[in-house]
mmCIF file of C-alpha atoms in Angstrom:
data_model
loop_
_atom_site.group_PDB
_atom_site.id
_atom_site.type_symbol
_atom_site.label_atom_id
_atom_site.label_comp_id
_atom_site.label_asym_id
_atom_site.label_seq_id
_atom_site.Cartn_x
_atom_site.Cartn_y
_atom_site.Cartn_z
ATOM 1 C CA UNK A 1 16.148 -30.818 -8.087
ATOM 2 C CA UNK A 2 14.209 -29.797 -10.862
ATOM 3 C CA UNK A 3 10.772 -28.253 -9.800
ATOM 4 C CA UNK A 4 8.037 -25.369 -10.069
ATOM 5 C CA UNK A 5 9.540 -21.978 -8.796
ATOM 6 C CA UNK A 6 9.162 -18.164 -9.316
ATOM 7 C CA UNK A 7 10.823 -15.909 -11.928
ATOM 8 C CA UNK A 8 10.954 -12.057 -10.795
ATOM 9 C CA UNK A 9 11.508 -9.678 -14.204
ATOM 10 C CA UNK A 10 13.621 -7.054 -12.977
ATOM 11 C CA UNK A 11 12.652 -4.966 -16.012
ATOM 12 C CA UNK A 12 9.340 -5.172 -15.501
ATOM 13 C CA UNK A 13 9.023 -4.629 -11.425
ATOM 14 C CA UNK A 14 8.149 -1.297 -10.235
ATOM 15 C CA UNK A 15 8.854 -2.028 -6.401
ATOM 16 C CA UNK A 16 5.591 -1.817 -5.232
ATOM 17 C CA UNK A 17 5.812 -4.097 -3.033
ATOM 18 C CA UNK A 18 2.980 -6.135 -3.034
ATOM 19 C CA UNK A 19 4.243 -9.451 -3.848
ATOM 20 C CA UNK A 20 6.347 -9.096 -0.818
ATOM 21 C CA UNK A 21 3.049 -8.722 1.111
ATOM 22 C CA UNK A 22 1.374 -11.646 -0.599
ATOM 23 C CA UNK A 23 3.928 -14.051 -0.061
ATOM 24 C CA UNK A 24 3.281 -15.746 3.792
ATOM 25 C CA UNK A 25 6.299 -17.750 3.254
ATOM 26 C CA UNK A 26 8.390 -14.329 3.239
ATOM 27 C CA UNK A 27 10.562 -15.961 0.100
ATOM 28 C CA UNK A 28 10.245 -12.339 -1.549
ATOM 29 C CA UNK A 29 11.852 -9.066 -0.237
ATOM 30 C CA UNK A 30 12.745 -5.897 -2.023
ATOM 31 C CA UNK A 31 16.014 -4.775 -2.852
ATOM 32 C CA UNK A 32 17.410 -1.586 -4.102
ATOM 33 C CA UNK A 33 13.845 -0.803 -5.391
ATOM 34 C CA UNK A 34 13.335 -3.982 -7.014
ATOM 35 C CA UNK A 35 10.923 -7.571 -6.068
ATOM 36 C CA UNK A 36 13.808 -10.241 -5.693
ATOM 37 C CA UNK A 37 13.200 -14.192 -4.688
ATOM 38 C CA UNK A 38 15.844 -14.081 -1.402
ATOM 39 C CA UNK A 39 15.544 -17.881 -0.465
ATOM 40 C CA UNK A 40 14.437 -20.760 -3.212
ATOM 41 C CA UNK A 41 13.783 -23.178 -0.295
ATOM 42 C CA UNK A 42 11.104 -20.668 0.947
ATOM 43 C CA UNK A 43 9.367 -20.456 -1.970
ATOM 44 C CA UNK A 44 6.482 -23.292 -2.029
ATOM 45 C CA UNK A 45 5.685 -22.956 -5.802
ATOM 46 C CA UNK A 46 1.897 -22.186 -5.435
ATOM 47 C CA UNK A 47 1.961 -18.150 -6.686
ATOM 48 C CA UNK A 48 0.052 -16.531 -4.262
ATOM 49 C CA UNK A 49 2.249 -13.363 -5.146
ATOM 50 C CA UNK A 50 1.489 -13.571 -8.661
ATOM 51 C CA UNK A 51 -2.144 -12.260 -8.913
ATOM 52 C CA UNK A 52 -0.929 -9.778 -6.875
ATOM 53 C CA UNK A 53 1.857 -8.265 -9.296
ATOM 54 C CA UNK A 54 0.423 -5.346 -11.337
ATOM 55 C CA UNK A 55 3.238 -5.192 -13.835
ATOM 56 C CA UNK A 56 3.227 -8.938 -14.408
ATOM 57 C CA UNK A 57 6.685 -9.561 -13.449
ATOM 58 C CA UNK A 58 6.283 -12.439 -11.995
ATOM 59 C CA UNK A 59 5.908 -15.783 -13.415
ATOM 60 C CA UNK A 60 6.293 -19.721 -13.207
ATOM 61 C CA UNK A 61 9.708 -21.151 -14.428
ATOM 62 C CA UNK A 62 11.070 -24.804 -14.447
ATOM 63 C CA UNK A 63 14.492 -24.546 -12.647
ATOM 64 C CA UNK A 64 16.704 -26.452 -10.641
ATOM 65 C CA UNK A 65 16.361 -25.148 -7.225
ATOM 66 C CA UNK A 66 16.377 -26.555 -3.419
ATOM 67 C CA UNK A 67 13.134 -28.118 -2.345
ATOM 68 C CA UNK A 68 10.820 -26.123 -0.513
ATOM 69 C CA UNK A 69 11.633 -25.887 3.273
ATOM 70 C CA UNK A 70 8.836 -25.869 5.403
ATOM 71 C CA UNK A 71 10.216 -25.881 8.857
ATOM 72 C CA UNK A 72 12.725 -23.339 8.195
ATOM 73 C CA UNK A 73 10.085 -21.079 6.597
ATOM 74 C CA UNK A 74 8.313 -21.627 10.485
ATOM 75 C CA UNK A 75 11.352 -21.314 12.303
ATOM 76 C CA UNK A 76 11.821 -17.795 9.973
ATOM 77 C CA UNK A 77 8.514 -17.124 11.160
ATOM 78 C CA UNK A 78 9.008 -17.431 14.511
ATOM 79 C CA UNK A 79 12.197 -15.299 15.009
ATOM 80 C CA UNK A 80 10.501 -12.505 12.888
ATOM 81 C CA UNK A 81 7.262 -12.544 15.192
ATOM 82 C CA UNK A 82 10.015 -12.485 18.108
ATOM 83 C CA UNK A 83 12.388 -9.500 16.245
ATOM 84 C CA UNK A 84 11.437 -6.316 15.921
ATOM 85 C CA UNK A 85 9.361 -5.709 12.381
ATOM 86 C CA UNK A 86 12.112 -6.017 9.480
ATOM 87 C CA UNK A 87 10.164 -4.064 6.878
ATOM 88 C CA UNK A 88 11.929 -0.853 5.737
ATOM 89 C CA UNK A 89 9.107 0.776 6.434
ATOM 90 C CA UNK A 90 9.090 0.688 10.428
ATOM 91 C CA UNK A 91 13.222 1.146 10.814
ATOM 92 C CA UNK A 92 13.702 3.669 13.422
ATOM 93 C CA UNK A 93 14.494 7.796 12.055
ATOM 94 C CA UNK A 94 15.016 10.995 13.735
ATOM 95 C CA UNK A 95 13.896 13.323 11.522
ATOM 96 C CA UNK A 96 15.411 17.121 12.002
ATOM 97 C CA UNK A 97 12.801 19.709 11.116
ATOM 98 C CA UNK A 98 13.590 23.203 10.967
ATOM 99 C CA UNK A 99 11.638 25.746 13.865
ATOM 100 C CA UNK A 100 7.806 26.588 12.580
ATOM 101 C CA UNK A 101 6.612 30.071 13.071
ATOM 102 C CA UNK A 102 3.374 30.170 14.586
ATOM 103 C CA UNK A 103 1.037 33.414 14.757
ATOM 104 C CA UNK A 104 -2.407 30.734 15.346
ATOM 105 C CA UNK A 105 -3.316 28.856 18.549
ATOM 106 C CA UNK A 106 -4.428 25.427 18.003
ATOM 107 C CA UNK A 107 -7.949 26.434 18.581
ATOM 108 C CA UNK A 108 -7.426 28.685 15.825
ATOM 109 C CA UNK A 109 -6.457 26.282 12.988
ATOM 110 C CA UNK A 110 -9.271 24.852 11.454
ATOM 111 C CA UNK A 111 -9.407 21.369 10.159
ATOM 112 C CA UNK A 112 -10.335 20.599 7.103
ATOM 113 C CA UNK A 113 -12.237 16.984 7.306
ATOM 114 C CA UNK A 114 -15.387 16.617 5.792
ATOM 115 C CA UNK A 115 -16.680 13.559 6.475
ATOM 116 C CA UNK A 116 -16.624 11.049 8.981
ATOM 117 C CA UNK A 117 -15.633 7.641 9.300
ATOM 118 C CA UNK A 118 -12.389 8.336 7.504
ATOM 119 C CA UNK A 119 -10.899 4.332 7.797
ATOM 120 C CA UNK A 120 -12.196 2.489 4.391
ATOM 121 C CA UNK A 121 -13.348 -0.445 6.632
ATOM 122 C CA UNK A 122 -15.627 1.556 8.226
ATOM 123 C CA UNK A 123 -17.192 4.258 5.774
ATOM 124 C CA UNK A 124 -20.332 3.271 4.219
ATOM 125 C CA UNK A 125 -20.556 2.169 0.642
ATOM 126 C CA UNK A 126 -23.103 5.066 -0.602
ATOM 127 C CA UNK A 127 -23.250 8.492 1.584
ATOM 128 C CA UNK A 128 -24.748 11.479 0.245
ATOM 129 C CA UNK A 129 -21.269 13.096 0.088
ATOM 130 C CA UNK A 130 -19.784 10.778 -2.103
ATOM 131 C CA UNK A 131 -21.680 12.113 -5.103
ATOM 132 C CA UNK A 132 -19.514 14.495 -7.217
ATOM 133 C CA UNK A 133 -17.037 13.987 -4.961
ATOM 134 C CA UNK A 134 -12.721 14.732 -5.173
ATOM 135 C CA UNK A 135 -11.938 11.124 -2.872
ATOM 136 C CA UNK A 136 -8.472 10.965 -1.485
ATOM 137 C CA UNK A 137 -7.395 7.773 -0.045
ATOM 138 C CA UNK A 138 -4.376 7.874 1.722
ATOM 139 C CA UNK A 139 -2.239 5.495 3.659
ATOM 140 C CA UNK A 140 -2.562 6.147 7.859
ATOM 141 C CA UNK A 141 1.524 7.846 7.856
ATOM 142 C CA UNK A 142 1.094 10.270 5.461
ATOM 143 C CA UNK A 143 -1.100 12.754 7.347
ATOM 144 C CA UNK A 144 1.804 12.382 10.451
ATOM 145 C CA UNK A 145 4.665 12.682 7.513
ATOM 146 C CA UNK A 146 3.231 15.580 5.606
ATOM 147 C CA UNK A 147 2.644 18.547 7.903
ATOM 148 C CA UNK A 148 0.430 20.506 5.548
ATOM 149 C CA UNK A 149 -1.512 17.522 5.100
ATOM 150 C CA UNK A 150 -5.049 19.412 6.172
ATOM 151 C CA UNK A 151 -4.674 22.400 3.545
ATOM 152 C CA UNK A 152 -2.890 20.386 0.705
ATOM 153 C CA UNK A 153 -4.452 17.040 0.696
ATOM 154 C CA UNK A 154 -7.616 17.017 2.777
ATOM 155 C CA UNK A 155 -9.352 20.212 1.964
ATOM 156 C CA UNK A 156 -12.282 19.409 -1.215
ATOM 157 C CA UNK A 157 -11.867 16.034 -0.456
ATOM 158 C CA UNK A 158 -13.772 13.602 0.819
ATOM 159 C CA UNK A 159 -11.467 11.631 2.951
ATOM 160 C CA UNK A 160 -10.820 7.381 3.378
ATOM 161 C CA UNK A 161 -7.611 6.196 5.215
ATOM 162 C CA UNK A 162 -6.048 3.008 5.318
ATOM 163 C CA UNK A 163 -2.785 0.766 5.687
ATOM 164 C CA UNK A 164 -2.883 -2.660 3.691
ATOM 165 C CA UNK A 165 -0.283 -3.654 6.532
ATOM 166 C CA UNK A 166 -1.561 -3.462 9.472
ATOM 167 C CA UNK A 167 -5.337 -4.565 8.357
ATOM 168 C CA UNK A 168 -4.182 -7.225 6.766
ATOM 169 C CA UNK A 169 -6.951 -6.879 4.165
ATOM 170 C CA UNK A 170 -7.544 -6.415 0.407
ATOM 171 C CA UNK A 171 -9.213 -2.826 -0.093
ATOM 172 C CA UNK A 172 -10.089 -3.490 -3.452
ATOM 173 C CA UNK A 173 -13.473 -4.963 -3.298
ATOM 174 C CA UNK A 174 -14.702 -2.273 -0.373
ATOM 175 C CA UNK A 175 -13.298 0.821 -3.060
ATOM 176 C CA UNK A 176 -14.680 -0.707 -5.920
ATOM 177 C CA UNK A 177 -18.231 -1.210 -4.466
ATOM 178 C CA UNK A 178 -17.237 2.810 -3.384
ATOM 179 C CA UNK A 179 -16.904 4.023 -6.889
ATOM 180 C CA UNK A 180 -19.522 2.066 -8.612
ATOM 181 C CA UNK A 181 -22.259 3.157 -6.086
ATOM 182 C CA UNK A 182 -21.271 6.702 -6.726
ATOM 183 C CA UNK A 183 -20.344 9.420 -8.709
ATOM 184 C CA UNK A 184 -16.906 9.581 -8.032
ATOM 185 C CA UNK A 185 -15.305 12.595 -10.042
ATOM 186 C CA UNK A 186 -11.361 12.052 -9.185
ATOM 187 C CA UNK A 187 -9.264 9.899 -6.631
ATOM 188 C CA UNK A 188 -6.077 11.476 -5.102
ATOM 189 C CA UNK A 189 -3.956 8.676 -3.522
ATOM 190 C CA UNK A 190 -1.346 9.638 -1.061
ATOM 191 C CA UNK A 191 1.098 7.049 0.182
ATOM 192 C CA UNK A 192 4.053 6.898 1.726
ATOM 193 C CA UNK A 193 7.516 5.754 -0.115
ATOM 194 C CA UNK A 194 7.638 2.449 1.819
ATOM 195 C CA UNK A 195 7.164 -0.848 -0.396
ATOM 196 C CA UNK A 196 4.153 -2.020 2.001
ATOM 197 C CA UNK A 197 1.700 1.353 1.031
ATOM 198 C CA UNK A 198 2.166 -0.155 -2.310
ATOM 199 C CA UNK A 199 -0.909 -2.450 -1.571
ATOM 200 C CA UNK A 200 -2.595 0.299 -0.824
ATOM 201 C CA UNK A 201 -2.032 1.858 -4.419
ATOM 202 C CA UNK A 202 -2.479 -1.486 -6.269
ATOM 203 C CA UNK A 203 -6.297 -1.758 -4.236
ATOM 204 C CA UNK A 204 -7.200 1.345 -5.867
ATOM 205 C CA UNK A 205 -5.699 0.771 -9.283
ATOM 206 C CA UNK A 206 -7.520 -2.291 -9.553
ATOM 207 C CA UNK A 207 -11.127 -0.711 -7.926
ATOM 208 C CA UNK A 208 -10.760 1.666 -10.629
ATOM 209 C CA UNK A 209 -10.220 -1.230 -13.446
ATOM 210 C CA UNK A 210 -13.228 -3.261 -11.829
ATOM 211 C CA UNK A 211 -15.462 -0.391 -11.444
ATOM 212 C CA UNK A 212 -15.581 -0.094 -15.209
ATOM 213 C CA UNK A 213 -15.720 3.994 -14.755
ATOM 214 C CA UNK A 214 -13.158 6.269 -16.535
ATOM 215 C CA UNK A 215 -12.049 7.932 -13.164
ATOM 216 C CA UNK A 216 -8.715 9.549 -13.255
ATOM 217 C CA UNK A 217 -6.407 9.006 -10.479
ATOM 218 C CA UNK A 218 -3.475 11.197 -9.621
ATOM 219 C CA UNK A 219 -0.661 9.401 -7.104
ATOM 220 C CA UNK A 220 1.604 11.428 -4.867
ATOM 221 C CA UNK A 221 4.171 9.918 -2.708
ATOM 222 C CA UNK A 222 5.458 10.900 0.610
ATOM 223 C CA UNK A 223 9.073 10.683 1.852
ATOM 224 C CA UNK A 224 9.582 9.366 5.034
ATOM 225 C CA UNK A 225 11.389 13.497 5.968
ATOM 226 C CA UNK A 226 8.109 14.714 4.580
ATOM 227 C CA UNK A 227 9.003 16.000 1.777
ATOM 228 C CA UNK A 228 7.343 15.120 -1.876
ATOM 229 C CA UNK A 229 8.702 12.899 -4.148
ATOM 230 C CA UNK A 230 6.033 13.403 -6.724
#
């Protein structure tokens, strides 16, 4: 049948990751780095993934394609609830790191937190140390993933932490009500190289769009082996 339907632009997607998030119906998945439509009978036509897309590389197209399949988008549902997770993101690695030399105690090393509550759902909207700040926001994994997280990321900083996964929640409005309440010098975003911290890099891109400040934002992404990808 002919009917309403996604188009994915491969040459536009940048495998963020957040149309895979956005779609409930779990039509979307990405492959080799790339947004692709896996099933047409899971996707229902209505575009929730399309706001969502900061590239624009998704739109509506008139195609033929099999009608939307509601029970065995449920039945999907149901077997992934049942399944261990399927996102690339939570697949099971042992990671081999070499021996550290230590000449500190743990007593010894200092921490370098500034502030406190770290989670964005929980740190107020205006706090005295948010003025002329350095804010990182990083995703939850990166501080386990990067061992010199403390010294290198945290240090100067004033620190929110989040993961668009497992809050299930849009960060935008909360950091966007952050930067235009304050004076926000720079953001540092740390995320991991997982498609689902891409939601958490969208949030801030579009907080910094809303907020109508020029705030510049420098993104660094964490490999699952810790190392830096960039």
């Amino acid at each position: 049948m002919i009917r309403r339907i996604i188009d994915i632009d491969d040459s536009k997607c940048n495998g963020c990751g957040a149309c895979v998030v956005a779609c409930h119906e779990g039509a979307i998945a990405i492959v080799n780095g790339k947004a692709q439509l896996m099933r047409d009978d899971y996707c229902d036509g209505l575009g929730d993934c399309l706001p969502q897309c900061p590239t624009g590389a998704i739109a509506f197209v008139e195609r033929e394609a099999a009608s939307y399949d509601k029970a065995a988008v449920m039945n999907a549902k149901r077997i992934k609830a049942s399944s261990p997770c399927s996102c690339p993101g939570t697949h099971a690695k042992a990671l081999a790191h070499k021996s550290a030399s230590v000449s500190l105690s743990a007593d010894d090393i200092p921490g370098c937190l500034s502030q406190w509550p770290v989670q964005i759902r929980l740190a107020p909207v205006s706090a005295s140390y948010f003025n002329g700040a350095d804010l990182l926001i990083a995703a939850d994994c990166t501080a386990y993933a990067f061992g010199d997280f403390h010294r290198r990321f945290i240090d100067g900083r004033v620190t929110l932490i989040g993961c668009p996964k497992l809050d299930a929640t849009d960060y935008s409005e909360k950091l966007t009500a952050i930067l235009e309440k304050n004076d926000i010098r720079t953001i540092t975003l740390v995320r991991m190289e997982v498609p689902c911290c891409g939601g958490l890099e969208f949030a801030a891109e579009k907080a910094v769009k809303a907020c109508g400040k020029a705030i510049q934002m420098n993104v660094v992404t964490v490999a699952v082996n810790g190392s830096i990808i960039n």
